[in-house]
Coordinates of C-alpha atoms in Angstrom, one line a residue:
X108 CA -25.6 -7.6 11.7
X109 CA -21.9 -7.5 10.4
X110 CA -20.7 -6.2 7.4
X111 CA -19.1 -9.0 5.2
X112 CA -17.2 -6.2 2.8
X113 CA -15.1 -5.1 6.0
X114 CA -12.5 -6.9 8.5
X115 CA -14.3 -7.9 11.3
X116 CA -12.5 -9.4 14.3
X117 CA -15.3 -11.1 15.8
X118 CA -16.2 -12.9 12.7
X119 CA -13.0 -13.1 10.6
X120 CA -12.9 -16.8 8.7
X121 CA -9.9 -16.4 6.3
X122 CA -11.4 -19.6 5.0
X123 CA -10.3 -19.0 1.4
X124 CA -6.4 -19.8 2.8
X125 CA -5.0 -23.2 3.5
X126 CA -5.4 -24.5 7.1
X127 CA -2.0 -23.0 8.5
X128 CA -2.7 -20.0 6.8
X129 CA -5.9 -19.6 8.5
X130 CA -4.0 -20.2 11.2
X131 CA -1.5 -18.3 11.5
X132 CA -4.4 -15.1 10.5
X133 CA -6.7 -16.0 12.8
X134 CA -3.6 -16.5 15.7
X135 CA -2.9 -12.8 14.9
X136 CA -6.2 -11.4 15.1
X137 CA -6.5 -13.6 18.6
X138 CA -3.2 -12.2 20.1
X139 CA -4.1 -8.3 19.5
X140 CA -7.6 -8.9 20.7
X141 CA -5.9 -10.7 24.0
X142 CA -4.0 -7.9 24.5
X143 CA -7.1 -5.3 24.6
X144 CA -7.4 -2.2 23.6
X145 CA -5.5 -0.2 26.7
X146 CA -2.5 -2.0 25.8
X147 CA -2.8 -1.3 22.0
X148 CA -3.5 2.4 22.7
X149 CA -0.5 2.9 26.1
X150 CA 2.5 1.3 23.7
X151 CA 2.0 3.4 21.1
X152 CA 1.5 6.6 23.1
X153 CA 4.7 5.4 24.8
X154 CA 7.0 4.5 22.3
X155 CA 7.5 0.9 23.3
X156 CA 9.2 -1.3 20.9
X157 CA 7.5 -4.3 19.7
X158 CA 9.7 -7.1 21.5
X159 CA 6.5 -8.8 22.3
X160 CA 4.6 -8.7 19.0
X161 CA 7.9 -10.0 17.7
X162 CA 8.0 -13.0 20.0
X163 CA 5.0 -13.9 19.0
X164 CA 5.6 -14.0 15.8
X165 CA 8.8 -16.0 16.6
X166 CA 7.2 -18.5 18.3
X167 CA 4.6 -19.2 15.6
X168 CA 6.8 -18.5 12.5
X169 CA 4.3 -15.6 10.9
X170 CA 7.0 -13.7 9.0
X171 CA 9.4 -17.0 8.1
X172 CA 6.2 -18.9 6.7
X173 CA 4.8 -15.8 5.1
X174 CA 7.6 -14.1 3.6
X175 CA 10.4 -17.0 2.9
X176 CA 9.9 -18.1 -0.9
X177 CA 9.4 -21.8 -1.7
X178 CA 12.7 -22.2 -3.4
X179 CA 14.2 -21.1 0.3
X180 CA 11.8 -23.2 2.3
X181 CA 13.3 -26.5 2.6
X182 CA 10.5 -28.5 2.0
X183 CA 8.1 -26.7 3.9
X184 CA 5.0 -26.7 2.3
X185 CA 3.5 -23.9 4.5
X186 CA 6.4 -21.6 3.4
X187 CA 5.7 -19.7 0.4
X188 CA 6.1 -15.4 -1.0
X189 CA 1.7 -15.9 -1.3
X190 CA 0.8 -12.4 -2.2
X191 CA -3.1 -12.9 -1.7
X192 CA -2.1 -14.0 2.4
X193 CA 0.7 -10.9 2.8
X194 CA -2.2 -8.3 1.8
X195 CA -4.3 -10.1 4.4
X196 CA -1.9 -9.4 6.6
X197 CA -0.9 -6.3 6.0
X198 CA -5.2 -5.2 6.5
X199 CA -4.7 -6.7 10.3
X200 CA -1.5 -5.0 11.0
X201 CA -3.1 -1.9 10.0
X202 CA -5.9 -2.4 11.9
X203 CA -4.4 -2.5 15.0
X204 CA -1.4 -0.6 14.4
X205 CA 0.9 0.8 11.8
X206 CA 3.7 0.1 14.2
X207 CA 3.5 -3.2 13.8
X208 CA 3.0 -3.1 10.4
X209 CA 5.9 -1.2 9.8
X210 CA 8.5 -3.4 11.5
X211 CA 6.6 -6.4 8.8
X212 CA 6.8 -3.7 6.2
X213 CA 11.1 -2.8 6.1
X214 CA 11.5 -6.7 7.2
X215 CA 9.8 -7.2 3.6
X216 CA 12.0 -4.5 2.1
X217 CA 15.1 -5.9 3.7
X218 CA 14.5 -9.5 2.1
X219 CA 13.8 -8.2 -1.6
X220 CA 17.4 -7.4 -2.5
X221 CA 18.6 -10.9 -0.9
X222 CA 15.1 -13.0 -2.5
X223 CA 16.6 -11.6 -5.6
X224 CA 20.5 -12.6 -5.5
X225 CA 21.8 -15.2 -7.0
X226 CA 23.8 -15.5 -3.9
X227 CA 22.4 -19.1 -2.4
X228 CA 24.6 -18.7 0.5
X229 CA 22.8 -15.2 1.4
X230 CA 19.5 -16.7 0.5
X231 CA 20.2 -19.6 3.4
X232 CA 21.0 -17.3 5.8
X233 CA 18.4 -15.3 5.3
X234 CA 15.7 -18.2 5.2
X235 CA 17.7 -19.0 9.0
X236 CA 17.6 -16.1 10.7
X237 CA 13.3 -15.5 9.9
X238 CA 13.2 -19.2 11.1
X239 CA 15.1 -17.6 14.3
X240 CA 12.5 -15.0 14.1
X241 CA 14.8 -12.3 13.4
X242 CA 13.5 -8.7 11.1
X243 CA 15.2 -7.3 8.4
X244 CA 15.7 -4.0 7.3
X245 CA 16.7 -2.2 3.9
X246 CA 19.3 0.8 4.0
X247 CA 19.1 2.4 0.8
X248 CA 17.9 5.9 1.8
X249 CA 20.9 8.6 2.7
X250 CA 19.9 12.1 4.6
X251 CA 21.9 14.2 1.9
X252 CA 20.3 12.2 -0.8
X253 CA 17.1 10.8 0.3
X254 CA 16.4 7.4 -2.0
X255 CA 17.9 8.7 -4.9
X256 CA 19.7 5.5 -6.2
X257 CA 22.2 7.5 -8.5
X258 CA 23.5 9.2 -5.8
X259 CA 25.1 7.4 -2.8
X260 CA 27.7 8.2 -0.4
X261 CA 28.0 4.3 1.3
X262 CA 31.4 3.6 -0.2
X263 CA 33.2 0.0 -0.4
X264 CA 37.0 0.2 -0.8
X265 CA 39.1 -2.9 -2.2
X266 CA 40.4 -4.8 1.2
X267 CA 43.0 -6.4 -1.3
X268 CA 41.9 -9.6 -0.3
X269 CA 38.7 -10.2 -2.6
X270 CA 36.1 -7.9 -0.2
X271 CA 35.8 -4.5 0.6
X272 CA 35.1 -2.2 3.6
X273 CA 32.3 -0.3 3.6
X274 CA 31.7 3.1 5.5
X275 CA 29.0 5.9 5.0
X276 CA 25.8 6.2 6.8
X277 CA 21.9 5.4 5.9
X278 CA 19.3 7.4 6.9
X279 CA 15.1 6.3 7.6
X280 CA 16.0 3.1 7.6
X281 CA 13.3 0.8 9.6
X282 CA 14.3 -2.0 11.6
X283 CA 17.9 -0.9 11.9
X284 CA 18.3 -1.4 15.4
X285 CA 17.3 -5.1 15.6
X286 CA 18.0 -6.6 12.0
X287 CA 19.2 -9.9 11.9
X288 CA 20.4 -8.7 8.2
X289 CA 20.2 -5.4 6.7
X290 CA 20.4 -5.1 3.0
X291 CA 22.6 -1.9 2.1
X292 CA 23.0 -0.1 -0.9
X293 CA 26.4 1.3 -2.0
X294 CA 29.2 1.9 -4.5
X295 CA 32.8 1.0 -4.9
X296 CA 35.2 3.5 -4.3
X297 CA 37.3 2.2 -7.4
X298 CA 34.7 2.2 -10.2
X299 CA 32.9 5.1 -11.8
X300 CA 29.5 5.3 -12.6
X301 CA 26.4 2.5 -12.6
X302 CA 28.9 -0.6 -12.6
X303 CA 30.3 0.5 -9.1
X304 CA 26.8 0.0 -7.5
X305 CA 26.4 -3.1 -4.9
X306 CA 24.3 -4.3 -2.8
X307 CA 25.5 -6.5 0.5
X308 CA 24.2 -7.7 3.6
X309 CA 25.2 -6.5 7.1
X310 CA 24.2 -7.5 10.7
X311 CA 23.3 -4.8 12.8
X312 CA 25.4 -6.5 15.5
X313 CA 28.6 -5.8 14.3
X314 CA 31.1 -3.6 16.2
X315 CA 31.4 -1.6 13.2
X316 CA 28.1 -1.1 12.5
X317 CA 27.0 2.4 14.7
X318 CA 23.1 3.0 15.2
X319 CA 23.0 6.3 16.0
X320 CA 19.5 7.2 16.9
X321 CA 15.7 6.6 15.6
X322 CA 14.7 9.8 13.8
X323 CA 11.0 9.4 14.3
X324 CA 9.1 10.0 17.5
X325 CA 7.5 6.7 17.9
X326 CA 7.5 2.9 18.6
X327 CA 8.7 2.5 14.9
X328 CA 12.4 1.8 15.4
X329 CA 13.3 4.4 12.0
X330 CA 16.8 4.9 12.5
X331 CA 19.9 6.5 11.4
X332 CA 23.4 4.0 11.2
X333 CA 26.7 4.7 10.6
X334 CA 29.3 1.9 9.5
X335 CA 33.0 2.2 9.8
X336 CA 35.4 0.1 7.7
X337 CA 32.7 -3.0 8.0
X338 CA 33.9 -5.6 6.4
X339 CA 31.9 -6.7 3.6
X340 CA 33.3 -10.3 2.3
X341 CA 32.2 -11.6 -1.0
X342 CA 30.0 -14.2 0.5
X343 CA 27.9 -10.8 1.6
X344 CA 27.4 -9.4 -1.5
X345 CA 24.0 -9.4 -2.9
X346 CA 24.0 -7.7 -5.9
X347 CA 26.7 -5.4 -8.5
X348 CA 26.6 -3.0 -11.0
X349 CA 23.1 -2.3 -12.6
X350 CA 21.5 -5.6 -11.3
X351 CA 21.8 -3.5 -8.2
X352 CA 20.4 -0.7 -9.5
X353 CA 17.6 -2.8 -10.5
X354 CA 17.3 -5.1 -7.3
X355 CA 16.4 -1.6 -5.5
X356 CA 13.8 -0.7 -7.8
X357 CA 12.2 -4.1 -8.1
X358 CA 12.4 -4.5 -3.8
X359 CA 10.6 -0.9 -4.1
X360 CA 7.8 -2.9 -6.5
X361 CA 7.2 -5.3 -4.0
X362 CA 7.0 -3.5 -1.1
X363 CA 5.1 -0.2 -1.7
X364 CA 1.8 -2.9 -2.6
X365 CA 1.9 -3.0 0.9
X366 CA 0.3 0.3 1.8
X367 CA -2.6 -0.3 0.2
X368 CA -4.1 -3.2 2.6
X369 CA -2.5 -1.5 5.3
X370 CA -4.6 2.1 5.1
X371 CA -7.7 -0.4 4.3
X372 CA -7.2 -1.8 8.1
X373 CA -6.5 1.9 9.6
X374 CA -9.7 2.6 7.7
X375 CA -11.7 0.0 8.7
X376 CA -11.1 0.1 12.7
X377 CA -11.9 3.8 12.9
X378 CA -14.7 3.4 11.0
X379 CA -16.0 1.1 13.5
X380 CA -15.6 3.6 16.0
X381 CA -16.9 6.5 14.5
X382 CA -20.0 5.1 13.6
X383 CA -20.9 3.8 16.8
X384 CA -19.7 7.3 18.4
X385 CA -22.2 9.1 16.0
X386 CA -25.2 6.9 15.8
X387 CA -25.2 6.8 19.7
X388 CA -24.9 10.4 20.5
X389 CA -27.9 12.8 21.0
X390 CA -27.4 16.2 19.8
X391 CA -30.3 18.7 19.8
X392 CA -33.0 16.3 20.2
X393 CA -31.2 14.5 17.7
X394 CA -29.3 11.3 17.0
X395 CA -26.2 12.8 14.9
X396 CA -26.8 10.3 12.7
X397 CA -30.2 11.7 11.3
X398 CA -28.4 14.9 10.4
X399 CA -28.3 14.6 6.4
X400 CA -24.7 15.7 5.9
X401 CA -23.7 13.5 8.8
X402 CA -25.3 10.7 6.6
X403 CA -23.8 11.7 3.3
X404 CA -20.0 11.8 4.6
X405 CA -20.1 8.4 6.5
X406 CA -22.0 7.1 3.5
X407 CA -19.1 8.5 1.2
X408 CA -16.5 7.3 3.4
X409 CA -17.7 3.7 3.6
X410 CA -18.1 3.9 -0.3
X411 CA -14.5 5.1 -0.4
X412 CA -13.1 2.6 1.5
X413 CA -15.2 -0.2 -0.2
X414 CA -13.6 1.3 -3.3
X415 CA -10.2 0.6 -1.7
X416 CA -11.0 -3.1 -0.9
X417 CA -11.4 -3.7 -3.9
X418 CA -9.2 -2.3 -5.8
X419 CA -6.3 -3.6 -3.4
X420 CA -8.1 -7.2 -3.8
X421 CA -7.8 -7.1 -7.8
X422 CA -4.4 -5.9 -7.8
X423 CA -3.1 -8.7 -5.9
X424 CA -4.2 -10.9 -8.5
X425 CA -2.4 -9.1 -11.6
X426 CA 0.8 -9.3 -9.2
X427 CA -0.1 -13.4 -8.8
X428 CA 0.1 -13.4 -12.7
X429 CA 2.5 -11.5 -13.4
X430 CA 5.6 -13.2 -15.9
X431 CA 7.8 -11.3 -18.5
X432 CA 4.9 -11.1 -21.2
X433 CA 2.6 -9.8 -18.9
X434 CA 3.8 -6.4 -16.8
X435 CA 0.6 -4.9 -16.0
X436 CA 1.0 -5.3 -12.4
X437 CA 4.1 -2.2 -12.6
X438 CA 0.9 0.4 -13.2
X439 CA -1.5 -1.2 -10.9
X440 CA 1.4 -1.2 -7.9
X441 CA 2.0 2.7 -7.8
X442 CA -1.4 2.9 -7.9
X443 CA -2.0 0.5 -5.2
X444 CA 0.5 3.0 -3.0
X445 CA -0.9 6.4 -4.4
X446 CA -4.5 6.1 -5.0
X447 CA -5.2 4.0 -2.1
X448 CA -3.2 5.3 0.4
X449 CA -5.0 8.9 -0.4
X450 CA -8.5 7.8 -0.6
X451 CA -7.2 6.7 2.9
X452 CA -7.0 10.0 3.8
X453 CA -10.2 11.0 2.7
X454 CA -12.0 8.0 4.6
X455 CA -10.8 9.7 7.5
X456 CA -11.2 12.9 7.2
X457 CA -14.7 12.3 6.1
X458 CA -15.5 10.3 9.8
X459 CA -13.4 13.1 11.2
X460 CA -15.6 15.6 10.7
X461 CA -18.4 13.7 11.8
X462 CA -16.8 13.1 15.3
X463 CA -14.8 16.3 15.5
X464 CA -13.4 16.5 19.0
X465 CA -14.1 12.6 20.1
X466 CA -11.2 12.0 17.0
X467 CA -8.4 13.5 19.2
X468 CA -9.0 11.4 22.5
X469 CA -6.7 9.4 23.8
X470 CA -8.5 6.5 24.5
X471 CA -9.7 6.1 21.5
X472 CA -8.1 4.0 18.0
X473 CA -9.1 7.1 16.0
X474 CA -6.3 9.3 17.3
X475 CA -3.9 6.9 16.1
X476 CA -4.9 6.5 12.8
X477 CA -5.7 9.9 12.1
X478 CA -1.7 10.3 12.2
X479 CA -1.1 7.2 10.8
X480 CA -3.1 7.5 7.9
X481 CA -1.0 10.7 6.8
X482 CA 2.5 8.6 6.3
X483 CA 1.3 6.1 4.3
X484 CA 1.4 8.4 1.4
X485 CA 4.4 10.0 1.8
X486 CA 6.6 6.2 2.1
X487 CA 8.1 4.1 -0.9
X488 CA 7.7 7.4 -3.1
X489 CA 5.7 10.1 -2.5
X490 CA 2.4 10.5 -4.3
X491 CA 4.0 12.8 -7.1
X492 CA 6.3 10.6 -7.6
X493 CA 4.7 7.6 -8.3
X494 CA 1.5 10.0 -10.1
X495 CA 4.5 10.8 -12.4
X496 CA 5.4 7.2 -12.8
X497 CA 2.1 6.1 -13.8
X498 CA 2.2 8.8 -16.8
X499 CA 4.7 7.0 -18.6
X500 CA 1.3 3.7 -19.2
X501 CA -1.5 6.6 -20.3
X502 CA -1.0 6.1 -23.8
X503 CA -1.1 2.3 -24.2
X504 CA -3.8 1.7 -21.5
X505 CA -6.2 4.4 -22.6
X506 CA -5.4 3.9 -26.3
X507 CA -3.6 0.9 -27.6
X508 CA -5.3 -2.6 -25.7
X509 CA -3.9 -5.8 -26.3
X510 CA -5.7 -9.5 -25.9
X511 CA -4.7 -10.9 -22.8
X512 CA -6.2 -14.3 -20.8
X513 CA -8.4 -13.0 -18.5
X514 CA -7.0 -12.9 -14.9
X515 CA -9.1 -15.4 -12.3
X516 CA -9.1 -14.2 -8.9
X517 CA -5.8 -15.6 -7.3
X518 CA -6.0 -17.1 -4.0
X519 CA -4.5 -20.3 -4.5
X520 CA -1.5 -21.6 -2.9
X521 CA 1.2 -20.6 -5.3
X522 CA 4.7 -19.0 -4.7
X523 CA 4.8 -15.6 -6.4
X524 CA 8.5 -16.4 -7.6
X525 CA 8.4 -13.8 -10.6
X526 CA 8.8 -11.1 -7.7
X527 CA 12.3 -11.8 -7.5
X528 CA 13.1 -12.2 -11.3
X529 CA 11.6 -8.8 -12.5
X530 CA 14.3 -8.2 -14.5
X531 CA 15.4 -4.7 -15.6
X532 CA 13.5 -1.7 -14.3
X533 CA 12.9 -0.2 -17.6
X534 CA 10.7 -0.5 -20.4
X535 CA 7.9 1.1 -19.2
X536 CA 5.9 2.6 -21.8
X537 CA 6.2 -0.3 -23.8
X538 CA 4.0 -2.3 -21.1
X539 CA 0.1 -2.9 -22.7
X540 CA -2.5 -3.5 -20.9
X541 CA -6.4 -5.3 -21.8
X542 CA -9.2 -2.9 -22.6
X543 CA -10.5 -1.0 -19.8
X544 CA -14.1 -0.6 -21.5
X545 CA -15.0 -3.9 -21.4
X546 CA -15.2 -3.6 -17.4
X547 CA -17.3 -0.2 -17.6
X548 CA -19.4 -1.9 -20.4
X549 CA -20.5 -5.0 -18.0
X550 CA -22.0 -2.5 -15.8
X551 CA -23.2 0.3 -17.9
X552 CA -26.7 0.1 -16.8
X553 CA -26.0 1.4 -13.5
X554 CA -26.1 5.4 -13.9
X555 CA -22.8 6.9 -12.7
X556 CA -20.9 3.8 -14.3
X557 CA -22.6 5.3 -17.5
X558 CA -21.5 9.0 -16.2
X559 CA -18.1 8.2 -15.7
X560 CA -17.8 6.1 -18.2
X561 CA -18.6 9.4 -20.9
X562 CA -15.8 11.1 -18.9
X563 CA -13.0 8.2 -19.3
X564 CA -14.2 9.0 -23.3
X565 CA -13.7 12.3 -22.5
X566 CA -10.3 11.8 -21.4
X567 CA -9.1 9.8 -24.4
X568 CA -10.4 12.4 -26.4
X569 CA -8.0 14.9 -24.5
X570 CA -5.3 12.1 -25.3
X571 CA -6.1 12.4 -28.7
X572 CA -6.6 16.2 -29.4
X573 CA -5.5 18.3 -26.2
X574 CA -2.4 16.6 -24.7
X575 CA 0.6 18.7 -23.1
X576 CA 3.1 19.4 -26.0
X577 CA 6.7 19.4 -25.6
X578 CA 7.0 22.5 -23.5
X579 CA 4.1 21.5 -21.4
X580 CA 5.6 18.4 -21.0
X581 CA 8.0 19.9 -18.5
X582 CA 5.5 21.5 -16.2
X583 CA 5.5 18.5 -13.8
X584 CA 2.3 20.5 -11.8
X585 CA 0.3 20.5 -15.0
X586 CA 1.3 16.6 -15.8
X587 CA -0.2 15.8 -12.1
X588 CA -3.6 17.3 -12.5
X589 CA -3.6 15.0 -15.5
X590 CA -2.0 11.9 -13.5
X591 CA -5.2 12.3 -11.4
X592 CA -7.6 12.4 -14.1
X593 CA -5.8 8.7 -15.7
X594 CA -5.8 7.1 -12.2
X595 CA -9.2 7.8 -11.9
X596 CA -10.0 5.7 -15.1
X597 CA -7.5 3.3 -13.9
X598 CA -9.1 3.0 -10.5
X599 CA -12.7 2.3 -12.0
X600 CA -11.5 -0.1 -14.5
X601 CA -10.2 -2.6 -11.5
X602 CA -12.7 -1.5 -8.5
X603 CA -15.4 -3.0 -11.4
X604 CA -13.7 -6.3 -12.1
X605 CA -13.6 -7.2 -8.6
X606 CA -17.4 -5.9 -8.0
X607 CA -17.9 -8.8 -10.6
X608 CA -15.6 -11.1 -9.4
X609 CA -17.3 -10.4 -5.6
X610 CA -21.0 -10.0 -6.5
X611 CA -20.8 -6.5 -5.0
X612 CA -24.2 -5.6 -4.1
X613 CA -24.6 -2.6 -6.9
X614 CA -26.1 0.3 -5.0
X615 CA -22.9 0.4 -3.0
X616 CA -20.9 0.4 -6.7
X617 CA -23.2 3.0 -8.2
X618 CA -22.8 5.1 -4.9
X619 CA -18.9 4.8 -5.2
X620 CA -19.2 5.6 -9.0
X621 CA -20.8 8.7 -8.0
X622 CA -18.5 9.8 -6.1
X623 CA -15.5 8.9 -8.8
X624 CA -17.8 11.5 -11.0
X625 CA -17.0 14.4 -8.3
X626 CA -13.8 13.4 -8.1
X627 CA -13.3 13.8 -12.1
X628 CA -14.9 16.6 -12.3
X629 CA -12.8 18.4 -9.4
X630 CA -9.6 17.2 -11.1
X631 CA -10.9 18.6 -13.9
X632 CA -11.6 22.0 -12.9
X633 CA -8.1 22.1 -11.2
X634 CA -6.5 21.8 -14.5
X635 CA -8.4 24.0 -15.9
X636 CA -6.7 26.5 -13.0
X637 CA -3.4 25.6 -13.8
X638 CA -1.1 28.5 -15.3
X639 CA 0.0 26.8 -18.2
X640 CA -3.3 25.1 -19.4
X641 CA -4.1 26.2 -23.4
X642 CA -7.7 27.5 -24.6
X643 CA -8.3 24.1 -25.4
X644 CA -7.3 22.2 -22.3
X645 CA -9.8 24.7 -20.3
X646 CA -12.7 24.1 -22.8
X647 CA -12.1 20.5 -22.5
X648 CA -11.9 20.5 -18.7
X649 CA -14.8 22.5 -18.4
X650 CA -16.7 20.1 -21.0
X651 CA -15.6 17.1 -18.8
X652 CA -17.7 18.6 -15.8
X653 CA -20.7 15.9 -15.1
X654 CA -23.1 15.6 -12.2
X655 CA -23.7 12.6 -10.5
X656 CA -26.7 10.7 -11.1
X657 CA -28.6 11.2 -7.7
X658 CA -31.1 8.3 -5.9
X659 CA -32.2 9.0 -2.7
X660 CA -33.0 5.4 -2.7
X661 CA -30.0 4.0 -3.5
X662 CA -28.2 6.0 -0.9
X663 CA -30.8 5.4 2.0
X664 CA -30.2 1.5 1.3
X665 CA -26.2 2.2 1.4
X666 CA -26.7 4.3 4.3
X667 CA -28.6 1.1 6.2
X668 CA -25.0 -0.9 5.7
X669 CA -23.4 1.9 7.6
X670 CA -25.5 2.3 10.3
X671 CA -25.4 -1.4 10.7
X672 CA -21.9 -1.1 12.0
X673 CA -22.7 0.8 15.0
X674 CA -21.7 -1.2 17.9
X675 CA -20.7 -4.5 15.4
X676 CA -17.7 -4.3 16.8
X677 CA -15.6 -2.9 20.0
X678 CA -11.9 -4.2 21.0
X679 CA -11.9 -5.5 24.3
X680 CA -11.0 -2.6 27.0

């Protein structure tokens, strides 16, 4: 029996979407399945550029349908920016290979500054390019400065006719070899400070655009390119001044969310392979999955993966319901990027401990997954950057809840236009949240939810009685340990909300919260060992350590769900 919680191409039917979305998602799955596993792996090993995939996407108008906001759709009712279906496609691409997802992801980033722009001509051009099957690129980072928006060596010099010539290099720019439009961030030579920032549209086929190389050894084309006196006309200018700065950050807000569901897809495919291999292998006269440690590791991997899906899916609802008065997504967004992707690493590691050398074999998807899962926590800002970001929300989230209407599941056919009018990228410390305790109270009868709730309450006590002082607040190493503890409370909150909305089996939910109890205890011990931790903080940390509520019968029931994954899916050879 297939597990309904995991994506399975053999049984996939996204009936909750409209007919055209449903058709396109199913057509994408069928395209990959028809190619088969051998071709999928060969292209990955040979670092083949994705021409056949992009041809399929162009033929089906896949990117055009999913990535054109309704305002630019020309009356086409199937085109909209719908985060729910964007997330569904992320999962599918992750399931088959991160190279495919990456071409899509950097197209999303490249479109961000365009869809936020008041430049109607540029928006129309982008919509036309999407219709023609083109991909896009986001020219922000540089070899010397990384993605430091405050520093850029892409310089625009006025040409005397109302335009500019742009010169400089960009580094680590996906799709830079083929993009019909590259959104490039730079600064004016004649204007100092933030007022001099400019976002402009460039074409990778222009003679003044010089492709230097692919900086990675992969099918992903992660380019270095150089502009030499590239002509930037007024119609190419997307944003100037502070608006260009905000467009960069808000684009990353849109794009970083996609990493979570890509991670989910990778882990799902790898799990089918790992469980099938382990369950059908006999060592020392016993089936591998009869060993207690193997069952624990695979059960933990499964429960963590379910948690990844629950948190990611619930985050979609907050994205789609966001507005000027509700910016809760600004916390849940870095959480999807930081927490879900690092959970993905743990899921792969747990399975790899079980299948061992099998995970290196060249005819497995797992070997590819084990490599690619490492990249997602490192894209769109490191884990550390996103942990530091979520700390800005901790006080209001834990201690100062506000009243909000309940956010429903958002699977409706709406255009998420607010994502392209987010406004100034500041004021994070003023964002308010609904009371996280309600979700925990709803499942207080589950033993591990109750134990974890006690740890969450203890964190509130820490914030009010032992929080880092002014000097400690300069110690990012200590703050990041606190951030990990806070992240777990937020993670559990949305997991519980989604579990209620979907009727998740309570055995799985309680098993997952047993893992979260262990994780919280581990981070508390880590905080205890920090060089700058005060005596009060050390006492608090040890007092926050808890033992999960063990229940062998519950664990056995969850294991039976894992066991059923054996043979449930195998990609066509």
